[in-house]
JSON list of C-alpha atoms in Angstrom, two decimals:
[
{"chain": "H", "resi": 1, "resn": "ALA", "atom": "CA", "xyz": [71.54, 5.52, 33.64]},
{"chain": "H", "resi": 2, "resn": "GLN", "atom": "CA", "xyz": [68.76, 4.56, 31.71]},
{"chain": "H", "resi": 3, "resn": "SER", "atom": "CA", "xyz": [68.05, 1.37, 30.43]},
{"chain": "H", "resi": 4, "resn": "VAL", "atom": "CA", "xyz": [65.06, -0.75, 28.68]},
{"chain": "H", "resi": 5, "resn": "THR", "atom": "CA", "xyz": [64.37, -4.46, 29.13]},
{"chain": "H", "resi": 6, "resn": "GLN", "atom": "CA", "xyz": [62.43, -6.66, 26.81]},
{"chain": "H", "resi": 7, "resn": "PRO", "atom": "CA", "xyz": [61.84, -10.00, 28.69]},
{"chain": "H", "resi": 8, "resn": "ASP", "atom": "CA", "xyz": [60.89, -12.40, 25.77]},
{"chain": "H", "resi": 9, "resn": "ILE", "atom": "CA", "xyz": [63.48, -12.57, 22.88]},
{"chain": "H", "resi": 10, "resn": "HIS", "atom": "CA", "xyz": [60.79, -14.31, 20.73]},
{"chain": "H", "resi": 11, "resn": "ILE", "atom": "CA", "xyz": [57.56, -14.91, 20.97]},
{"chain": "H", "resi": 12, "resn": "THR", "atom": "CA", "xyz": [54.90, -17.06, 18.70]},
{"chain": "H", "resi": 13, "resn": "VAL", "atom": "CA", "xyz": [51.20, -16.51, 18.34]},
{"chain": "H", "resi": 14, "resn": "SER", "atom": "CA", "xyz": [48.98, -17.88, 16.15]},
{"chain": "H", "resi": 15, "resn": "GLU", "atom": "CA", "xyz": [47.06, -15.03, 13.76]},
{"chain": "H", "resi": 16, "resn": "GLY", "atom": "CA", "xyz": [43.76, -14.00, 15.07]},
{"chain": "H", "resi": 17, "resn": "ALA", "atom": "CA", "xyz": [45.10, -14.19, 18.81]},
{"chain": "H", "resi": 18, "resn": "SER", "atom": "CA", "xyz": [46.04, -11.79, 20.99]},
{"chain": "H", "resi": 19, "resn": "LEU", "atom": "CA", "xyz": [49.33, -10.42, 21.76]},
{"chain": "H", "resi": 20, "resn": "GLU", "atom": "CA", "xyz": [51.33, -8.88, 24.64]},
{"chain": "H", "resi": 21, "resn": "LEU", "atom": "CA", "xyz": [54.73, -7.65, 24.59]},
{"chain": "H", "resi": 22, "resn": "ARG", "atom": "CA", "xyz": [56.81, -6.27, 28.03]},
{"chain": "H", "resi": 23, "resn": "CYS", "atom": "CA", "xyz": [58.72, -3.58, 28.30]},
{"chain": "H", "resi": 24, "resn": "ASN", "atom": "CA", "xyz": [60.45, -2.87, 31.52]},
{"chain": "H", "resi": 25, "resn": "TYR", "atom": "CA", "xyz": [62.36, 0.51, 31.86]},
{"chain": "H", "resi": 26, "resn": "SER", "atom": "CA", "xyz": [64.66, 2.72, 34.19]},
{"chain": "H", "resi": 27, "resn": "TYR", "atom": "CA", "xyz": [64.77, 6.01, 33.99]},
{"chain": "H", "resi": 28, "resn": "GLY", "atom": "CA", "xyz": [65.39, 9.15, 36.49]},
{"chain": "H", "resi": 29, "resn": "ALA", "atom": "CA", "xyz": [62.55, 11.66, 35.71]},
{"chain": "H", "resi": 30, "resn": "THR", "atom": "CA", "xyz": [59.25, 11.41, 33.45]},
{"chain": "H", "resi": 31, "resn": "PRO", "atom": "CA", "xyz": [60.14, 9.14, 30.31]},
{"chain": "H", "resi": 32, "resn": "TYR", "atom": "CA", "xyz": [59.00, 9.35, 26.51]},
{"chain": "H", "resi": 33, "resn": "LEU", "atom": "CA", "xyz": [58.26, 5.78, 25.92]},
{"chain": "H", "resi": 34, "resn": "PHE", "atom": "CA", "xyz": [58.30, 4.50, 22.51]},
{"chain": "H", "resi": 35, "resn": "TRP", "atom": "CA", "xyz": [57.52, 1.26, 20.74]},
{"chain": "H", "resi": 36, "resn": "TYR", "atom": "CA", "xyz": [59.03, 0.68, 17.13]},
{"chain": "H", "resi": 37, "resn": "VAL", "atom": "CA", "xyz": [58.76, -2.20, 14.64]},
{"chain": "H", "resi": 38, "resn": "GLN", "atom": "CA", "xyz": [61.49, -3.53, 12.22]},
{"chain": "H", "resi": 39, "resn": "SER", "atom": "CA", "xyz": [61.47, -5.42, 9.56]},
{"chain": "H", "resi": 40, "resn": "PRO", "atom": "CA", "xyz": [64.58, -7.61, 8.33]},
{"chain": "H", "resi": 41, "resn": "GLY", "atom": "CA", "xyz": [66.85, -5.19, 6.93]},
{"chain": "H", "resi": 42, "resn": "GLN", "atom": "CA", "xyz": [64.67, -2.01, 7.18]},
{"chain": "H", "resi": 43, "resn": "GLY", "atom": "CA", "xyz": [64.92, 0.76, 9.40]},
{"chain": "H", "resi": 44, "resn": "LEU", "atom": "CA", "xyz": [62.65, 1.60, 12.60]},
{"chain": "H", "resi": 45, "resn": "GLN", "atom": "CA", "xyz": [58.80, 2.28, 12.32]},
{"chain": "H", "resi": 46, "resn": "LEU", "atom": "CA", "xyz": [56.95, 4.29, 15.30]},
{"chain": "H", "resi": 47, "resn": "LEU", "atom": "CA", "xyz": [54.07, 2.41, 16.16]},
{"chain": "H", "resi": 48, "resn": "LEU", "atom": "CA", "xyz": [53.39, 4.56, 19.28]},
{"chain": "H", "resi": 49, "resn": "LYS", "atom": "CA", "xyz": [54.35, 7.30, 21.95]},
{"chain": "H", "resi": 50, "resn": "TYR", "atom": "CA", "xyz": [53.95, 8.45, 25.34]},
{"chain": "H", "resi": 51, "resn": "PHE", "atom": "CA", "xyz": [54.99, 11.73, 26.81]},
{"chain": "H", "resi": 52, "resn": "SER", "atom": "CA", "xyz": [52.55, 12.58, 29.16]},
{"chain": "H", "resi": 53, "resn": "GLY", "atom": "CA", "xyz": [48.68, 12.33, 30.28]},
{"chain": "H", "resi": 54, "resn": "ASP", "atom": "CA", "xyz": [46.14, 9.47, 29.54]},
{"chain": "H", "resi": 55, "resn": "THR", "atom": "CA", "xyz": [48.68, 6.64, 30.33]},
{"chain": "H", "resi": 56, "resn": "LEU", "atom": "CA", "xyz": [46.92, 4.10, 27.84]},
{"chain": "H", "resi": 57, "resn": "VAL", "atom": "CA", "xyz": [48.00, 5.21, 24.13]},
{"chain": "H", "resi": 58, "resn": "GLN", "atom": "CA", "xyz": [47.03, 4.30, 20.89]},
{"chain": "H", "resi": 59, "resn": "GLY", "atom": "CA", "xyz": [49.34, 3.67, 17.84]},
{"chain": "H", "resi": 60, "resn": "ILE", "atom": "CA", "xyz": [49.13, 2.36, 14.38]},
{"chain": "H", "resi": 61, "resn": "LYS", "atom": "CA", "xyz": [47.93, -1.16, 13.00]},
{"chain": "H", "resi": 62, "resn": "GLY", "atom": "CA", "xyz": [45.74, -1.47, 15.99]},
{"chain": "H", "resi": 63, "resn": "PHE", "atom": "CA", "xyz": [48.57, -1.61, 18.50]},
{"chain": "H", "resi": 64, "resn": "GLU", "atom": "CA", "xyz": [48.06, 0.24, 22.11]},
{"chain": "H", "resi": 65, "resn": "ALA", "atom": "CA", "xyz": [50.38, 0.11, 24.67]},
{"chain": "H", "resi": 66, "resn": "GLU", "atom": "CA", "xyz": [49.76, 1.08, 28.63]},
{"chain": "H", "resi": 67, "resn": "PHE", "atom": "CA", "xyz": [52.17, 2.85, 31.13]},
{"chain": "H", "resi": 68, "resn": "LYS", "atom": "CA", "xyz": [52.32, 2.01, 34.66]},
{"chain": "H", "resi": 69, "resn": "ARG", "atom": "CA", "xyz": [54.50, 4.25, 36.58]},
{"chain": "H", "resi": 70, "resn": "SER", "atom": "CA", "xyz": [54.34, 1.91, 39.63]},
{"chain": "H", "resi": 71, "resn": "GLN", "atom": "CA", "xyz": [55.37, -0.84, 37.57]},
{"chain": "H", "resi": 72, "resn": "SER", "atom": "CA", "xyz": [57.97, 0.89, 35.33]},
{"chain": "H", "resi": 73, "resn": "SER", "atom": "CA", "xyz": [56.35, -1.09, 32.33]},
{"chain": "H", "resi": 74, "resn": "PHE", "atom": "CA", "xyz": [55.12, 0.22, 29.10]},
{"chain": "H", "resi": 75, "resn": "ASN", "atom": "CA", "xyz": [53.69, -3.19, 27.46]},
{"chain": "H", "resi": 76, "resn": "LEU", "atom": "CA", "xyz": [52.68, -3.39, 24.04]},
{"chain": "H", "resi": 77, "resn": "ARG", "atom": "CA", "xyz": [49.43, -5.15, 22.98]},
{"chain": "H", "resi": 78, "resn": "LYS", "atom": "CA", "xyz": [47.20, -5.91, 20.13]},
{"chain": "H", "resi": 79, "resn": "PRO", "atom": "CA", "xyz": [43.66, -7.92, 20.30]},
{"chain": "H", "resi": 80, "resn": "SER", "atom": "CA", "xyz": [43.88, -9.94, 16.88]},
{"chain": "H", "resi": 81, "resn": "VAL", "atom": "CA", "xyz": [47.49, -10.56, 15.57]},
{"chain": "H", "resi": 82, "resn": "HIS", "atom": "CA", "xyz": [47.84, -10.44, 11.53]},
{"chain": "H", "resi": 83, "resn": "TRP", "atom": "CA", "xyz": [50.32, -12.52, 9.56]},
{"chain": "H", "resi": 84, "resn": "SER", "atom": "CA", "xyz": [51.97, -9.30, 8.44]},
{"chain": "H", "resi": 85, "resn": "ASP", "atom": "CA", "xyz": [52.79, -8.23, 12.29]},
{"chain": "H", "resi": 86, "resn": "ALA", "atom": "CA", "xyz": [55.37, -10.79, 12.32]},
{"chain": "H", "resi": 87, "resn": "ALA", "atom": "CA", "xyz": [58.67, -8.55, 12.88]},
{"chain": "H", "resi": 88, "resn": "GLU", "atom": "CA", "xyz": [60.58, -7.18, 15.59]},
{"chain": "H", "resi": 89, "resn": "TYR", "atom": "CA", "xyz": [59.58, -4.66, 18.13]},
{"chain": "H", "resi": 90, "resn": "PHE", "atom": "CA", "xyz": [61.53, -2.61, 20.10]},
{"chain": "H", "resi": 91, "resn": "CYS", "atom": "CA", "xyz": [60.47, -0.65, 23.23]},
{"chain": "H", "resi": 92, "resn": "ALA", "atom": "CA", "xyz": [62.76, 2.72, 23.84]},
{"chain": "H", "resi": 93, "resn": "VAL", "atom": "CA", "xyz": [62.88, 5.09, 26.57]},
{"chain": "H", "resi": 94, "resn": "GLY", "atom": "CA", "xyz": [64.18, 8.82, 26.22]},
{"chain": "H", "resi": 95, "resn": "GLY", "atom": "CA", "xyz": [64.55, 11.81, 27.82]},
{"chain": "H", "resi": 96, "resn": "ARG", "atom": "CA", "xyz": [64.22, 15.79, 26.92]},
{"chain": "H", "resi": 97, "resn": "ALA", "atom": "CA", "xyz": [67.68, 15.68, 24.66]},
{"chain": "H", "resi": 98, "resn": "GLY", "atom": "CA", "xyz": [65.64, 13.13, 22.39]},
{"chain": "H", "resi": 99, "resn": "LYS", "atom": "CA", "xyz": [68.61, 10.48, 22.36]},
{"chain": "H", "resi": 100, "resn": "SER", "atom": "CA", "xyz": [66.92, 6.97, 23.45]},
{"chain": "H", "resi": 101, "resn": "THR", "atom": "CA", "xyz": [67.73, 4.07, 25.07]},
{"chain": "H", "resi": 102, "resn": "PHE", "atom": "CA", "xyz": [66.65, 0.96, 23.18]},
{"chain": "H", "resi": 103, "resn": "GLY", "atom": "CA", "xyz": [65.99, -2.61, 24.65]},
{"chain": "H", "resi": 104, "resn": "ASP", "atom": "CA", "xyz": [67.19, -5.56, 22.73]},
{"chain": "H", "resi": 105, "resn": "GLY", "atom": "CA", "xyz": [64.07, -6.22, 21.24]},
{"chain": "H", "resi": 106, "resn": "THR", "atom": "CA", "xyz": [61.18, -8.98, 20.52]},
{"chain": "H", "resi": 107, "resn": "THR", "atom": "CA", "xyz": [60.88, -11.25, 17.66]},
{"chain": "H", "resi": 108, "resn": "LEU", "atom": "CA", "xyz": [57.21, -11.69, 16.73]},
{"chain": "H", "resi": 109, "resn": "THR", "atom": "CA", "xyz": [56.50, -15.16, 14.63]},
{"chain": "H", "resi": 110, "resn": "VAL", "atom": "CA", "xyz": [52.87, -15.45, 13.49]},
{"chain": "H", "resi": 111, "resn": "LYS", "atom": "CA", "xyz": [51.59, -19.29, 13.42]},
{"chain": "H", "resi": 112, "resn": "PRO", "atom": "CA", "xyz": [48.79, -19.65, 10.56]},
{"chain": "F", "resi": 1, "resn": "ASP", "atom": "CA", "xyz": [58.56, 15.58, 2.77]},
{"chain": "F", "resi": 2, "resn": "THR", "atom": "CA", "xyz": [60.66, 12.75, 1.64]},
{"chain": "F", "resi": 3, "resn": "GLY", "atom": "CA", "xyz": [61.68, 11.44, 5.20]},
{"chain": "F", "resi": 4, "resn": "VAL", "atom": "CA", "xyz": [65.01, 10.55, 6.23]},
{"chain": "F", "resi": 5, "resn": "SER", "atom": "CA", "xyz": [67.40, 9.17, 3.73]},
{"chain": "F", "resi": 6, "resn": "GLN", "atom": "CA", "xyz": [70.57, 7.52, 4.06]},
{"chain": "F", "resi": 7, "resn": "ASP", "atom": "CA", "xyz": [73.26, 6.70, 1.52]},
{"chain": "F", "resi": 8, "resn": "PRO", "atom": "CA", "xyz": [74.60, 4.04, 0.85]},
{"chain": "F", "resi": 9, "resn": "ARG", "atom": "CA", "xyz": [72.18, 1.38, 1.72]},
{"chain": "F", "resi": 10, "resn": "HIS", "atom": "CA", "xyz": [75.11, -1.40, 1.83]},
{"chain": "F", "resi": 11, "resn": "LYS", "atom": "CA", "xyz": [78.96, -0.80, 2.16]},
{"chain": "F", "resi": 12, "resn": "ILE", "atom": "CA", "xyz": [81.14, -3.82, 1.67]},
{"chain": "F", "resi": 13, "resn": "THR", "atom": "CA", "xyz": [84.70, -2.69, 2.82]},
{"chain": "F", "resi": 14, "resn": "LYS", "atom": "CA", "xyz": [87.82, -4.35, 3.65]},
{"chain": "F", "resi": 15, "resn": "ARG", "atom": "CA", "xyz": [89.18, -4.51, 7.05]},
{"chain": "F", "resi": 16, "resn": "GLY", "atom": "CA", "xyz": [91.54, -1.44, 7.39]},
{"chain": "F", "resi": 17, "resn": "GLN", "atom": "CA", "xyz": [89.70, 1.09, 4.88]},
{"chain": "F", "resi": 18, "resn": "ASN", "atom": "CA", "xyz": [87.82, 4.08, 5.77]},
{"chain": "F", "resi": 19, "resn": "VAL", "atom": "CA", "xyz": [84.22, 4.43, 5.11]},
{"chain": "F", "resi": 20, "resn": "THR", "atom": "CA", "xyz": [81.87, 7.58, 4.83]},
{"chain": "F", "resi": 21, "resn": "PHE", "atom": "CA", "xyz": [78.09, 7.15, 5.47]},
{"chain": "F", "resi": 22, "resn": "ARG", "atom": "CA", "xyz": [75.58, 10.37, 4.76]},
{"chain": "F", "resi": 23, "resn": "CYS", "atom": "CA", "xyz": [72.30, 10.88, 6.25]},
{"chain": "F", "resi": 24, "resn": "ASP", "atom": "CA", "xyz": [69.88, 13.19, 5.21]},
{"chain": "F", "resi": 25, "resn": "PRO", "atom": "CA", "xyz": [67.30, 14.32, 8.09]},
{"chain": "F", "resi": 26, "resn": "ILE", "atom": "CA", "xyz": [63.97, 15.45, 7.16]},
{"chain": "F", "resi": 27, "resn": "SER", "atom": "CA", "xyz": [64.14, 19.33, 6.13]},
{"chain": "F", "resi": 28, "resn": "GLU", "atom": "CA", "xyz": [64.38, 21.67, 9.21]},
{"chain": "F", "resi": 29, "resn": "HIS", "atom": "CA", "xyz": [64.56, 19.13, 11.59]},
{"chain": "F", "resi": 30, "resn": "ASN", "atom": "CA", "xyz": [67.47, 20.32, 13.97]},
{"chain": "F", "resi": 31, "resn": "ARG", "atom": "CA", "xyz": [68.13, 17.57, 15.64]},
{"chain": "F", "resi": 32, "resn": "LEU", "atom": "CA", "xyz": [70.38, 14.57, 14.31]},
{"chain": "F", "resi": 33, "resn": "TYR", "atom": "CA", "xyz": [71.32, 11.27, 15.83]},
{"chain": "F", "resi": 34, "resn": "TRP", "atom": "CA", "xyz": [73.29, 8.40, 14.87]},
{"chain": "F", "resi": 35, "resn": "TYR", "atom": "CA", "xyz": [72.63, 5.06, 16.37]},
{"chain": "F", "resi": 36, "resn": "ARG", "atom": "CA", "xyz": [74.87, 1.45, 15.43]},
{"chain": "F", "resi": 37, "resn": "GLN", "atom": "CA", "xyz": [72.45, -2.21, 15.56]},
{"chain": "F", "resi": 38, "resn": "THR", "atom": "CA", "xyz": [74.22, -5.13, 15.78]},
{"chain": "F", "resi": 39, "resn": "LEU", "atom": "CA", "xyz": [72.58, -8.54, 15.03]},
{"chain": "F", "resi": 40, "resn": "GLY", "atom": "CA", "xyz": [70.15, -9.49, 17.57]},
{"chain": "F", "resi": 41, "resn": "GLN", "atom": "CA", "xyz": [70.55, -5.99, 19.24]},
{"chain": "F", "resi": 42, "resn": "GLY", "atom": "CA", "xyz": [68.84, -2.75, 19.56]},
{"chain": "F", "resi": 43, "resn": "PRO", "atom": "CA", "xyz": [69.88, 0.21, 18.04]},
{"chain": "F", "resi": 44, "resn": "GLU", "atom": "CA", "xyz": [72.71, 2.11, 20.54]},
{"chain": "F", "resi": 45, "resn": "PHE", "atom": "CA", "xyz": [73.23, 5.61, 20.74]},
{"chain": "F", "resi": 46, "resn": "LEU", "atom": "CA", "xyz": [76.42, 6.88, 19.33]},
{"chain": "F", "resi": 47, "resn": "THR", "atom": "CA", "xyz": [76.30, 10.64, 18.56]},
{"chain": "F", "resi": 48, "resn": "TYR", "atom": "CA", "xyz": [74.01, 13.70, 18.15]},
{"chain": "F", "resi": 49, "resn": "PHE", "atom": "CA", "xyz": [73.74, 17.48, 17.04]},
{"chain": "F", "resi": 50, "resn": "GLN", "atom": "CA", "xyz": [71.76, 20.36, 17.41]},
{"chain": "F", "resi": 51, "resn": "ASN", "atom": "CA", "xyz": [72.22, 22.01, 13.83]},
{"chain": "F", "resi": 52, "resn": "GLU", "atom": "CA", "xyz": [75.80, 22.25, 13.29]},
{"chain": "F", "resi": 53, "resn": "ALA", "atom": "CA", "xyz": [76.60, 21.17, 16.93]},
{"chain": "F", "resi": 54, "resn": "GLN", "atom": "CA", "xyz": [77.64, 18.11, 18.10]},
{"chain": "F", "resi": 55, "resn": "LEU", "atom": "CA", "xyz": [76.22, 18.11, 21.72]},
{"chain": "F", "resi": 56, "resn": "GLU", "atom": "CA", "xyz": [76.66, 14.41, 22.68]},
{"chain": "F", "resi": 57, "resn": "LYS", "atom": "CA", "xyz": [79.23, 11.53, 21.99]},
{"chain": "F", "resi": 58, "resn": "SER", "atom": "CA", "xyz": [78.67, 7.91, 23.10]},
{"chain": "F", "resi": 59, "resn": "ARG", "atom": "CA", "xyz": [81.74, 6.08, 24.85]},
{"chain": "F", "resi": 60, "resn": "LEU", "atom": "CA", "xyz": [80.97, 3.75, 21.90]},
{"chain": "F", "resi": 61, "resn": "LEU", "atom": "CA", "xyz": [82.63, 6.25, 19.62]},
{"chain": "F", "resi": 62, "resn": "SER", "atom": "CA", "xyz": [85.94, 5.61, 19.41]},
{"chain": "F", "resi": 63, "resn": "ASP", "atom": "CA", "xyz": [88.78, 7.86, 17.93]},
{"chain": "F", "resi": 64, "resn": "ARG", "atom": "CA", "xyz": [88.15, 6.23, 14.54]},
{"chain": "F", "resi": 65, "resn": "PHE", "atom": "CA", "xyz": [84.68, 7.22, 14.13]},
{"chain": "F", "resi": 66, "resn": "SER", "atom": "CA", "xyz": [84.16, 11.19, 13.40]},
{"chain": "F", "resi": 67, "resn": "ALA", "atom": "CA", "xyz": [80.82, 12.80, 12.64]},
{"chain": "F", "resi": 68, "resn": "GLU", "atom": "CA", "xyz": [79.97, 16.20, 11.17]},
{"chain": "F", "resi": 69, "resn": "ARG", "atom": "CA", "xyz": [77.00, 18.09, 10.25]},
{"chain": "F", "resi": 70, "resn": "PRO", "atom": "CA", "xyz": [78.59, 21.12, 8.74]},
{"chain": "F", "resi": 71, "resn": "LYS", "atom": "CA", "xyz": [75.98, 23.44, 7.74]},
{"chain": "F", "resi": 72, "resn": "GLY", "atom": "CA", "xyz": [73.22, 21.81, 10.30]},
{"chain": "F", "resi": 73, "resn": "SER", "atom": "CA", "xyz": [71.62, 19.92, 7.22]},
{"chain": "F", "resi": 74, "resn": "PHE", "atom": "CA", "xyz": [72.74, 16.58, 6.24]},
{"chain": "F", "resi": 75, "resn": "SER", "atom": "CA", "xyz": [75.35, 14.92, 8.55]},
{"chain": "F", "resi": 76, "resn": "THR", "atom": "CA", "xyz": [78.40, 12.16, 7.47]},
{"chain": "F", "resi": 77, "resn": "LEU", "atom": "CA", "xyz": [79.58, 9.39, 9.73]},
{"chain": "F", "resi": 78, "resn": "GLU", "atom": "CA", "xyz": [83.39, 8.64, 9.11]},
{"chain": "F", "resi": 79, "resn": "ILE", "atom": "CA", "xyz": [84.92, 5.16, 10.24]},
{"chain": "F", "resi": 80, "resn": "GLN", "atom": "CA", "xyz": [88.82, 5.25, 9.67]},
{"chain": "F", "resi": 81, "resn": "ARG", "atom": "CA", "xyz": [90.50, 1.86, 9.68]},
{"chain": "F", "resi": 82, "resn": "THR", "atom": "CA", "xyz": [87.87, -0.33, 9.99]},
{"chain": "F", "resi": 83, "resn": "GLU", "atom": "CA", "xyz": [87.51, -3.28, 12.20]},
{"chain": "F", "resi": 84, "resn": "GLN", "atom": "CA", "xyz": [85.36, -6.65, 11.64]},
{"chain": "F", "resi": 85, "resn": "GLY", "atom": "CA", "xyz": [83.68, -5.47, 14.72]},
{"chain": "F", "resi": 86, "resn": "ASP", "atom": "CA", "xyz": [82.52, -2.41, 13.01]},
{"chain": "F", "resi": 87, "resn": "SER", "atom": "CA", "xyz": [79.76, -4.47, 11.10]},
{"chain": "F", "resi": 88, "resn": "ALA", "atom": "CA", "xyz": [76.80, -3.45, 11.96]},
{"chain": "F", "resi": 89, "resn": "MET", "atom": "CA", "xyz": [73.65, -1.54, 10.71]},
{"chain": "F", "resi": 90, "resn": "TYR", "atom": "CA", "xyz": [74.00, 1.97, 11.22]},
{"chain": "F", "resi": 91, "resn": "LEU", "atom": "CA", "xyz": [70.64, 4.14, 11.66]},
{"chain": "F", "resi": 92, "resn": "CYS", "atom": "CA", "xyz": [70.21, 7.97, 11.50]},
{"chain": "F", "resi": 93, "resn": "ALA", "atom": "CA", "xyz": [67.30, 9.74, 12.81]},
{"chain": "F", "resi": 94, "resn": "SER", "atom": "CA", "xyz": [66.15, 13.20, 12.90]},
{"chain": "F", "resi": 95, "resn": "ILE", "atom": "CA", "xyz": [63.78, 15.49, 15.38]},
{"chain": "F", "resi": 96, "resn": "GLY", "atom": "CA", "xyz": [62.33, 18.80, 14.60]},
{"chain": "F", "resi": 97, "resn": "GLU", "atom": "CA", "xyz": [61.17, 21.45, 16.96]},
{"chain": "F", "resi": 98, "resn": "SER", "atom": "CA", "xyz": [57.47, 20.43, 17.03]},
{"chain": "F", "resi": 99, "resn": "SER", "atom": "CA", "xyz": [57.93, 16.66, 16.91]},
{"chain": "F", "resi": 100, "resn": "TYR", "atom": "CA", "xyz": [57.98, 16.22, 20.87]},
{"chain": "F", "resi": 101, "resn": "ASN", "atom": "CA", "xyz": [61.14, 14.04, 20.69]},
{"chain": "F", "resi": 102, "resn": "GLU", "atom": "CA", "xyz": [59.47, 11.97, 18.67]},
{"chain": "F", "resi": 103, "resn": "GLN", "atom": "CA", "xyz": [62.49, 10.29, 16.22]},
{"chain": "F", "resi": 104, "resn": "PHE", "atom": "CA", "xyz": [62.31, 9.86, 12.70]},
{"chain": "F", "resi": 105, "resn": "PHE", "atom": "CA", "xyz": [64.34, 7.36, 11.31]},
{"chain": "F", "resi": 106, "resn": "GLY", "atom": "CA", "xyz": [66.23, 6.44, 7.84]},
{"chain": "F", "resi": 107, "resn": "PRO", "atom": "CA", "xyz": [66.55, 3.17, 6.48]},
{"chain": "F", "resi": 108, "resn": "GLY", "atom": "CA", "xyz": [70.17, 2.33, 7.77]},
{"chain": "F", "resi": 109, "resn": "THR", "atom": "CA", "xyz": [73.43, 1.83, 6.07]},
{"chain": "F", "resi": 110, "resn": "ARG", "atom": "CA", "xyz": [74.33, -1.89, 6.51]},
{"chain": "F", "resi": 111, "resn": "LEU", "atom": "CA", "xyz": [78.12, -1.99, 6.56]},
{"chain": "F", "resi": 112, "resn": "THR", "atom": "CA", "xyz": [80.28, -5.38, 6.28]},
{"chain": "F", "resi": 113, "resn": "VAL", "atom": "CA", "xyz": [83.94, -5.78, 6.72]},
{"chain": "F", "resi": 114, "resn": "LEU", "atom": "CA", "xyz": [85.55, -8.32, 5.72]}
]
């Protein structure tokens, strides 16, 4: 069965500081991996995705993530956080059928 | 292309009532997915369609839940005899043939059962 673990429920960073959100997955085959962002009361917006190829993927809003098969991880990073990045972030793993399994999310707070 | 739309955005109902939600996927997207998201959790898969065929249903989808996609375009999700535990955000997503399994999500329907 596929699963996703996001170990950090809540992270607080200062504006301008770097950010790393952790994601570990369990999947029996080559995974499709995604990071989404969700603002309160809103749907999910895709930040970036990994299907194959280069293990470092670039996304929107200056985010990037690195797929590490040996560690079953897909951590999200941003070199300099902006106040508008405050939101909830979800990591997800999917397969060929398209359905995704999501982690429980990490809430990001940005201090001025 | 206006994206995935869901209607209504909010629904408040009394326990025991039936409710129906609608999802309009991106046009020509052949796969459509329903998820449920409760507070503090990630979305959980409920069911999905390829065209009009319902190909998979989660164990979360009790017999009070039914979903349809009669013409392979929009989909409806009905909950009969609602319970307070059904209160959640119901999200719809669609995938097109060339989307490489990238799901496009709608804004969701927030259900509150009193």
